[in-house]
Amino acid sequence: MTDETYTASIVGGTGFTGGELLRILSGHPDFEVVQATSRSADNMTVGRSHPNLRGLDLRFSDPDDLESVDVLFSATPHGVSMGQVDEYFEAADTVVDLSADFRLPEAALYDEWYDGHTSPEYLERAEYALPEINRENLSGADLIAGGGCNATATMLGLKPLVDAGALGPDTGEVVVDVKVGSSEGGAGGGAASSHPERSGVVRPYAPTGHRHEAEIEAYLGLDVSFTVHAVEMIRGASATCHVFPDEPVSKADLWQAYRGAYADEPFMRIVSGGGGVYRYPEPKAVAGTNYGEVGFELDPGNRRIVVFSAIDNMMKGSAGQAVHAANIALGLPEDAGLEFQGLHPVGSP
Amino acid sequence: MTDETYTASIVGGTGFTGGELLRILSGHPDFEVVQATSRSADNMTVGRSHPNLRGLDLRFSDPDDLESVDVLFSATPHGVSMGQVDEYFEAADTVVDLSADFRLPEAALYDEWYDGHTSPEYLERAEYALPEINRENLSGADLIAGGGCNATATMLGLKPLVDAGALGPDTGEVVVDVKVGSSEGGAGGGAASSHPERSGVVRPYAPTGHRHEAEIEAYLGLDVSFTVHAVEMIRGASATCHVFPDEPVSKADLWQAYRGAYADEPFMRIVSGGGGVYRYPEPKAVAGTNYGEVGFELDPGNRRIVVFSAIDNMMKGSAGQAVHAANIALGLPEDAGLEFQGLHPVGSP
Amino acid sequence: MTDETYTASIVGGTGFTGGELLRILSGHPDFEVVQATSRSADNMTVGRSHPNLRGLDLRFSDPDDLESVDVLFSATPHGVSMGQVDEYFEAADTVVDLSADFRLPEAALYDEWYDGHTSPEYLERAEYALPEINRENLSGADLIAGGGCNATATMLGLKPLVDAGALGPDTGEVVVDVKVGSSEGGAGGGAASSHPERSGVVRPYAPTGHRHEAEIEAYLGLDVSFTVHAVEMIRGASATCHVFPDEPVSKADLWQAYRGAYADEPFMRIVSGGGGVYRYPEPKAVAGTNYGEVGFELDPGNRRIVVFSAIDNMMKGSAGQAVHAANIALGLPEDAGLEFQGLHPVGSP
Amino acid sequence: MTDETYTASIVGGTGFTGGELLRILSGHPDFEVVQATSRSADNMTVGRSHPNLRGLDLRFSDPDDLESVDVLFSATPHGVSMGQVDEYFEAADTVVDLSADFRLPEAALYDEWYDGHTSPEYLERAEYALPEINRENLSGADLIAGGGCNATATMLGLKPLVDAGALGPDTGEVVVDVKVGSSEGGAGGGAASSHPERSGVVRPYAPTGHRHEAEIEAYLGLDVSFTVHAVEMIRGASATCHVFPDEPVSKADLWQAYRGAYADEPFMRIVSGGGGVYRYPEPKAVAGTNYGEVGFELDPGNRRIVVFSAIDNMMKGSAGQAVHAANIALGLPEDAGLEFQGLHPVGSP
Amino acid sequence: MTSDTDPVMAEDPITGEEIELPADVEVGEIIDSPVTGTELEVISLDPVVLEEAPELEEDWGE
Amino acid sequence: MTSDTDPVMAEDPITGEEIELPADVEVGEIIDSPVTGTELEVISLDPVVLEEAPELEEDWGE
Ligand SMILES: NC(=O)c1ccc[n+]([C@@H]2O[C@H](COP(=O)([O-])OP(=O)(O)OC[C@H]3O[C@@H](n4cnc5c(N)ncnc54)[C@H](OP(=O)(O)O)[C@@H]3O)[C@@H](O)[C@H]2O)c1
Ligand SMILES: NC(=O)c1ccc[n+]([C@@H]2O[C@H](COP(=O)([O-])OP(=O)(O)OC[C@H]3O[C@@H](n4cnc5c(N)ncnc54)[C@H](OP(=O)(O)O)[C@@H]3O)[C@@H](O)[C@H]2O)c1
Ligand SMILES: NC(=O)c1ccc[n+]([C@@H]2O[C@H](COP(=O)([O-])OP(=O)(O)OC[C@H]3O[C@@H](n4cnc5c(N)ncnc54)[C@H](OP(=O)(O)O)[C@@H]3O)[C@@H](O)[C@H]2O)c1
Ligand SMILES: NC(=O)c1ccc[n+]([C@@H]2O[C@H](COP(=O)([O-])OP(=O)(O)OC[C@H]3O[C@@H](n4cnc5c(N)ncnc54)[C@H](OP(=O)(O)O)[C@@H]3O)[C@@H](O)[C@H]2O)c1
Ligand SMILES: [Zn+2]
Ligand SMILES: [Zn+2]
């Protein structure tokens, strides 16, 4: 642990994940937020954008006037950070980026899945933020790339099976059916995200070809059949993975695989059967927190494993994951600033 | 068409699908509702249970006092109709049952999937209600078995592929990931369906082993990997089917298969791509109606077909399907009483 | 009644109330829709905007190319119709306007509450559409002005008290506390109506000074204390009126007043106490329909009457009201095209 | 501050407010939870009832086996604590009760508003928990009575006007129109609170005669006209108070009154106009927190003040208020355990 | 309504209007008024006398 | 549809079916197919030739 307080700034402070970073870091014992940027709300109080933060005595500043800090968090749309990364490193020792700009290990993947990359020289330096996948490389990292929320949910569900050898590149089809809340789209909005049109949907929004497939392939080595649906919630991403192992597995095998992977993880919970109302992972159970829940079930005959996982897309799926990774990079307690346990009951959070 | 008005009674009139039957039949040009039964609300007005039907001058009566009618609709929990079917046929010429009691073709299937059957002699006589699957046998049928809502959504999505030969018993895994609203659980309720606990969920409620698999196997000849999630809506069932055809197929092939199957169907719509906000099937677009929407998309490389289908579980998925089948059985216009087009915008209907 | 079919066009066909007009009129036995206009979706099918109307074989056309019809319905934002009314009457014999442009009886009121009026010569000719308030003047009317949704809900609740003499200009404070759904804002949207921000609110959106006060004053002669809250629903407006009569009244007095006013009204229901879940007016009970519900309760001591009323803002509160009024103007059955009874159960419709 | 850790037990641990107490106290630096009771889930883990607390290593125990602790919190239905209070004091030095059993100052009020009181001798000893109303008497109190959630919302809104002399027993009508979420009903449920029936409502649930009027009269000296509506949310209570002062007041007067009352309060925020989406108090802005928001607006002519207030019914409206009061009683920092700032965006929390 | 017996008439205790009840109502039964929806208790038959049923103190949560 | 001019016919590029378009369509205009709903670009008139319109890369959030 450390006595030092790290100064931090947040680029993209009016956004949804920027707001979460503000909330987390302003309550974090080892960080002091000195700056949050906005072009559209320059000089306005942060509480005007984020009503939960009215108590915070801070005004947005222009992203062109970056102050010198220990850690800069960037929560801007895809494409911004890759153009600003030199300026970021002039202002800060450590850069944590929540966008897709440094997530993939090779420039060629940006050509394939995005519109190319303008700063490919940083890709090798960047470390993927998700500790359950990449903890060993995060300590001391100075460029951290937050994972995609749907990719995070999926990889948390599948990784124990990969580690246990029940699943690999040759296993056969892995179908991943994801359900997500409306905050995934960010604060920008648009016709499809107006309240009357977006409410109550079960809407196929990425039927095929979602870019998060690239991360899953890069970090799990799996080619998955990926489909994303928008459903009625604001916070939450839930992945249901249908896996057909070569050899039948038992419930005991599965418990062993998941316990082995996550028993020591501070933010992972295995929820699989049991009693009461909440028997499998659910976004509601983790809303507002950095926790991830995973669980599983077997088809009669054991020829299919169904894996469920649930996260809050803005926490474990981005801002929480980013702070978790920064904690590791800086040698802080892993859960510092991330202690919130979530609410019960809670509706469509 | 006919000049005759058919008299009808509804057993289970306080229930959710019983209420829909009341709504449909009381607006149907060829039916007159003479009785709706309830044990718990005997002698009360139907508007007390169903506030939309306050205008209806009808009181619930006891299910033991069945009047003589042309058609009896039964909307009771599984197991009731199989015990009452003799009494039903004493009271009525035609019986339409919405429960699972006569859905499966053989008694052995009831042993396998349910708790056996007490009136197996009726199983051969019963006709499955879904016209898109079984229209040719419905004309003149006197025992009609309404399909399961999740099975209906799934079969509507997959049938054109089966007919076109793109999918068969040997095709390989078919993953069916279903999302359903809370009215599927009926009016009974319980701890898991209280508002605070049920709101905003993405909750795996039938991870594996759902009974509707039996119908899909019986009527499509397919063994599917079936998982059902409860999501935030009241009305609606949406099935996403992930199919891996032996041979790659093209978009044009798919259009041809689905147009071939449904171009002449009065209640089926193909919604697949296009512009605007509603590009694929959605429960919101059919809420309150007897319409079903289906659509599809292809993975890059064409190795996976994703099929989407959406229905209102209480309409196309039960009460509407039942009246549609009864219309065919009696030689009435197929859409009589089922003209409602649905609403836009509409929220979590 | 008549054998004639009236041709109709709808200006503002992509909008929310324009979509409702399309739905109602395309199912209306005495109307044929020949045109629906849009500037933004010119030549596109109406089903692209309104997924429930995919079955309709109609494309939007330009509002500058108005065809000659019997009745023109205009569902445009405030200020458009007053500028186009001459063109409207060139194209049609009867004009039904859903905006505020012809609702108020005098130009001075537009100076006070809006930004003045550019065609004040039409104000005297216009008839207010709400039949419960103005039926006697609607027959043969050729310029019909649809009421405001919140004003409609309020006036339906209070009018029986005014008629019965329990409420008048000198009565003392009448507090009207309104709760409305998000479709009131129209299809346009904006930051405050994005799904993440608008969901689940109880948000004071017109704390004081709402323009609908002008209509209530004009047609009921009452000066009310009016506050509007946005709540979580898409369709619906609910007004709670707190009235302090000079003399104490009894429940029997109230029943007499409301029965006297509404017993013969085809679309009004009194819901006031009783058993079951739905004991007072609720938007859910009328969603999608042209019905209005009113009910009341008394404080112990009978010094306060609380009046509840509930409508669907897009039906009884605009498009349904407009068609109802047109039916009366043309001598058609009052409920033609407006037979839909609504749904149960239904969520946040 | 203190070095001591207080032991605490919670009677009614499976309930909604019991769950909140568990969440707050298990994260409270000065408390250690040693016991949570349940009759129905005796010996089960607390995480089975409250999925957010799966990390807590605690099992429910029988309420008949109370352990000796410093502070006992009781979160049982009305009527339980008055029968158990002797046992409570045998087990604990300080008792904090969340029910209505010790809220009112005199036994006569229980005869009038409830079904009488069986332990009236404790009424004088009890202190009302809401610090903004009763802070001066809480220090050292050993029987603390948590306020009613709707009464709390109302009194927080009106108290500054009473203190400033703008409102008093002779002022004339004060209309209080409250909107509440479904968690107010507790975990018990019932037909009216099933998801299909409770979703999306604007439902008058206490049209008149609500028991919280008694508290408002007792602690503010005001006789209010009180009406409560159930709306679509789980957490939240929002009170809109319509006040007609004898003398016109200005905006400046109001700011002065509210700033005077709340500028030093750690949990009160004045939100009144301003820019952005959140301009007045809203339950969403305080969901999950112990904050209360108040705001106001004036009618043109200044003859009506509209006061808005918003709280989380389970936090500021009960469990949070209870811990806040206990903190004061024990001399702990007022905000200990209550630091959570809430979420943005958040849906129907 | 059973088709074999005629409905019986009674006076609504709240509005005074004549209302129709099923033929088989019994003394003590609770039935809702078709006019007001109010729950009414059948006090006697022949003639049918109705009274407002004591309200179930259902406190929908607080 | 304008009543004074007849609709024009064209071949749907996806299904090959004949579809009806408004009389006043212009080259370059985007119009949706009544069969598939797909957005089509009018490439030429006389005869009317349609092509699938390049899809708007609208990423509904991620
Ligand atoms: N939302 C999620 O669930 C989620 C999950 C995982 C990852 N992510 C990733 O996190 C990033 C942020 O997502 P979000 O949902 O928070 O987005 P958002 O709500 O749209 O916020 C974007 C922020 O970036 C600022 N911004 C936009 N363009 C900028 C530019 N050129 N220079 C500087 N600032 C700019 C915006 O503010 P001004 O316009 O005021 O400057 C705003 O504050 C994205 O890359 C997204 O893919 C999001
Ligand atoms: N809900 C759906 O979406 C859906 C879809 C497809 C199929 N179904 C099937 O349709 C049937 C009805 O479903 P639901 O959702 O409408 O159920 P529900 O809301 O629970 O209603 C059941 C009805 O049956 C009555 N009832 C129960 N037991 C009875 C008995 N022993 N004898 C006579 N009446 C009895 C109940 O009223 P009283 O207790 O007052 O008599 C009630 O009116 C079920 O078999 C269900 O599987 C439902
Ligand atoms: N929504 C309600 O609950 C409600 C209730 C009562 C009354 N009203 C009133 O009804 C009217 C329509 O409301 P809405 O909610 O349906 O609005 P909306 O959804 O915003 O639709 C407005 C429509 O008008 C068209 N339009 C806009 N400006 C136009 C112009 N200058 N010329 C021709 N067309 C124009 C728009 O389409 P293009 O841009 O494509 O042309 C759109 O189709 C408003 O006056 C409103 O106050 C609405
Ligand atoms: N919910 C709110 O927003 C709110 C706000 C302000 C005040 N309150 C007050 O707080 C109290 C609790 O409300 P809640 O909403 O948390 O209720 P709840 O969810 O219904 O929980 C009640 C709890 O009390 C236990 N219990 C019931 N009867 C008992 C008995 N005789 N002896 C011991 N334990 C018993 C129940 O568990 P077992 O049955 O398992 O023992 C359950 O844990 C009520 O008095 C309520 O008025 C609630
Ligand atoms: Zn993402
Ligand atoms: Zn079903």
PDB file of N, CA and C in Angstrom, chain C residues 281-298:
ATOM      1  N   PRO C 281     -59.139   5.294 -11.631  1.00  0.00           N
ATOM      2  CA  PRO C 281     -58.663   5.441 -13.011  1.00  0.00           C
ATOM      3  C   PRO C 281     -57.155   5.232 -13.120  1.00  0.00           C
ATOM      4  N   GLU C 282     -56.744   4.598 -14.195  1.00  0.00           N
ATOM      5  CA  GLU C 282     -55.330   4.345 -14.466  1.00  0.00           C
ATOM      6  C   GLU C 282     -55.068   4.407 -15.965  1.00  0.00           C
ATOM      7  N   PRO C 283     -53.971   5.014 -16.344  1.00  0.00           N
ATOM      8  CA  PRO C 283     -53.642   5.023 -17.777  1.00  0.00           C
ATOM      9  C   PRO C 283     -53.534   3.637 -18.389  1.00  0.00           C
ATOM     10  N   LYS C 284     -52.996   2.668 -17.645  1.00  0.00           N
ATOM     11  CA  LYS C 284     -52.870   1.333 -18.205  1.00  0.00           C
ATOM     12  C   LYS C 284     -54.207   0.759 -18.680  1.00  0.00           C
ATOM     13  N   ALA C 285     -55.261   1.086 -17.945  1.00  0.00           N
ATOM     14  CA  ALA C 285     -56.566   0.493 -18.255  1.00  0.00           C
ATOM     15  C   ALA C 285     -57.158   1.039 -19.548  1.00  0.00           C
ATOM     16  N   VAL C 286     -56.628   2.141 -20.039  1.00  0.00           N
ATOM     17  CA  VAL C 286     -57.183   2.743 -21.265  1.00  0.00           C
ATOM     18  C   VAL C 286     -56.144   2.859 -22.380  1.00  0.00           C
ATOM     19  N   ALA C 287     -54.953   2.341 -22.153  1.00  0.00           N
ATOM     20  CA  ALA C 287     -53.878   2.511 -23.143  1.00  0.00           C
ATOM     21  C   ALA C 287     -54.280   1.957 -24.501  1.00  0.00           C
ATOM     22  N   GLY C 288     -54.074   2.742 -25.518  1.00  0.00           N
ATOM     23  CA  GLY C 288     -54.392   2.335 -26.877  1.00  0.00           C
ATOM     24  C   GLY C 288     -55.832   2.584 -27.279  1.00  0.00           C
ATOM     25  N   THR C 289     -56.651   3.011 -26.331  1.00  0.00           N
ATOM     26  CA  THR C 289     -58.089   3.193 -26.600  1.00  0.00           C
ATOM     27  C   THR C 289     -58.487   4.664 -26.533  1.00  0.00           C
ATOM     28  N   ASN C 290     -59.727   4.899 -26.941  1.00  0.00           N
ATOM     29  CA  ASN C 290     -60.267   6.250 -26.836  1.00  0.00           C
ATOM     30  C   ASN C 290     -61.069   6.455 -25.546  1.00  0.00           C
ATOM     31  N   TYR C 291     -60.964   5.531 -24.629  1.00  0.00           N
ATOM     32  CA  TYR C 291     -61.717   5.667 -23.375  1.00  0.00           C
ATOM     33  C   TYR C 291     -61.062   6.643 -22.410  1.00  0.00           C
ATOM     34  N   GLY C 292     -61.889   7.244 -21.600  1.00  0.00           N
ATOM     35  CA  GLY C 292     -61.423   8.032 -20.474  1.00  0.00           C
ATOM     36  C   GLY C 292     -62.019   7.461 -19.208  1.00  0.00           C
ATOM     37  N   GLU C 293     -61.206   7.371 -18.166  1.00  0.00           N
ATOM     38  CA  GLU C 293     -61.728   6.930 -16.875  1.00  0.00           C
ATOM     39  C   GLU C 293     -61.698   8.096 -15.897  1.00  0.00           C
ATOM     40  N   VAL C 294     -62.747   8.228 -15.101  1.00  0.00           N
ATOM     41  CA  VAL C 294     -62.757   9.207 -14.012  1.00  0.00           C
ATOM     42  C   VAL C 294     -63.226   8.534 -12.735  1.00  0.00           C
ATOM     43  N   GLY C 295     -62.771   9.047 -11.620  1.00  0.00           N
ATOM     44  CA  GLY C 295     -63.174   8.528 -10.317  1.00  0.00           C
ATOM     45  C   GLY C 295     -62.904   9.586  -9.265  1.00  0.00           C
ATOM     46  N   PHE C 296     -63.305   9.295  -8.037  1.00  0.00           N
ATOM     47  CA  PHE C 296     -63.209  10.334  -7.008  1.00  0.00           C
ATOM     48  C   PHE C 296     -63.140   9.692  -5.643  1.00  0.00           C
ATOM     49  N   GLU C 297     -62.719  10.467  -4.694  1.00  0.00           N
ATOM     50  CA  GLU C 297     -62.697  10.014  -3.303  1.00  0.00           C
ATOM     51  C   GLU C 297     -62.849  11.263  -2.429  1.00  0.00           C
ATOM     52  N   LEU C 298     -63.292  11.062  -1.200  1.00  0.00           N
ATOM     53  CA  LEU C 298     -63.515  12.180  -0.283  1.00  0.00           C
ATOM     54  C   LEU C 298     -62.593  12.069   0.918  1.00  0.00           C
TER      55      LEU C 298
END
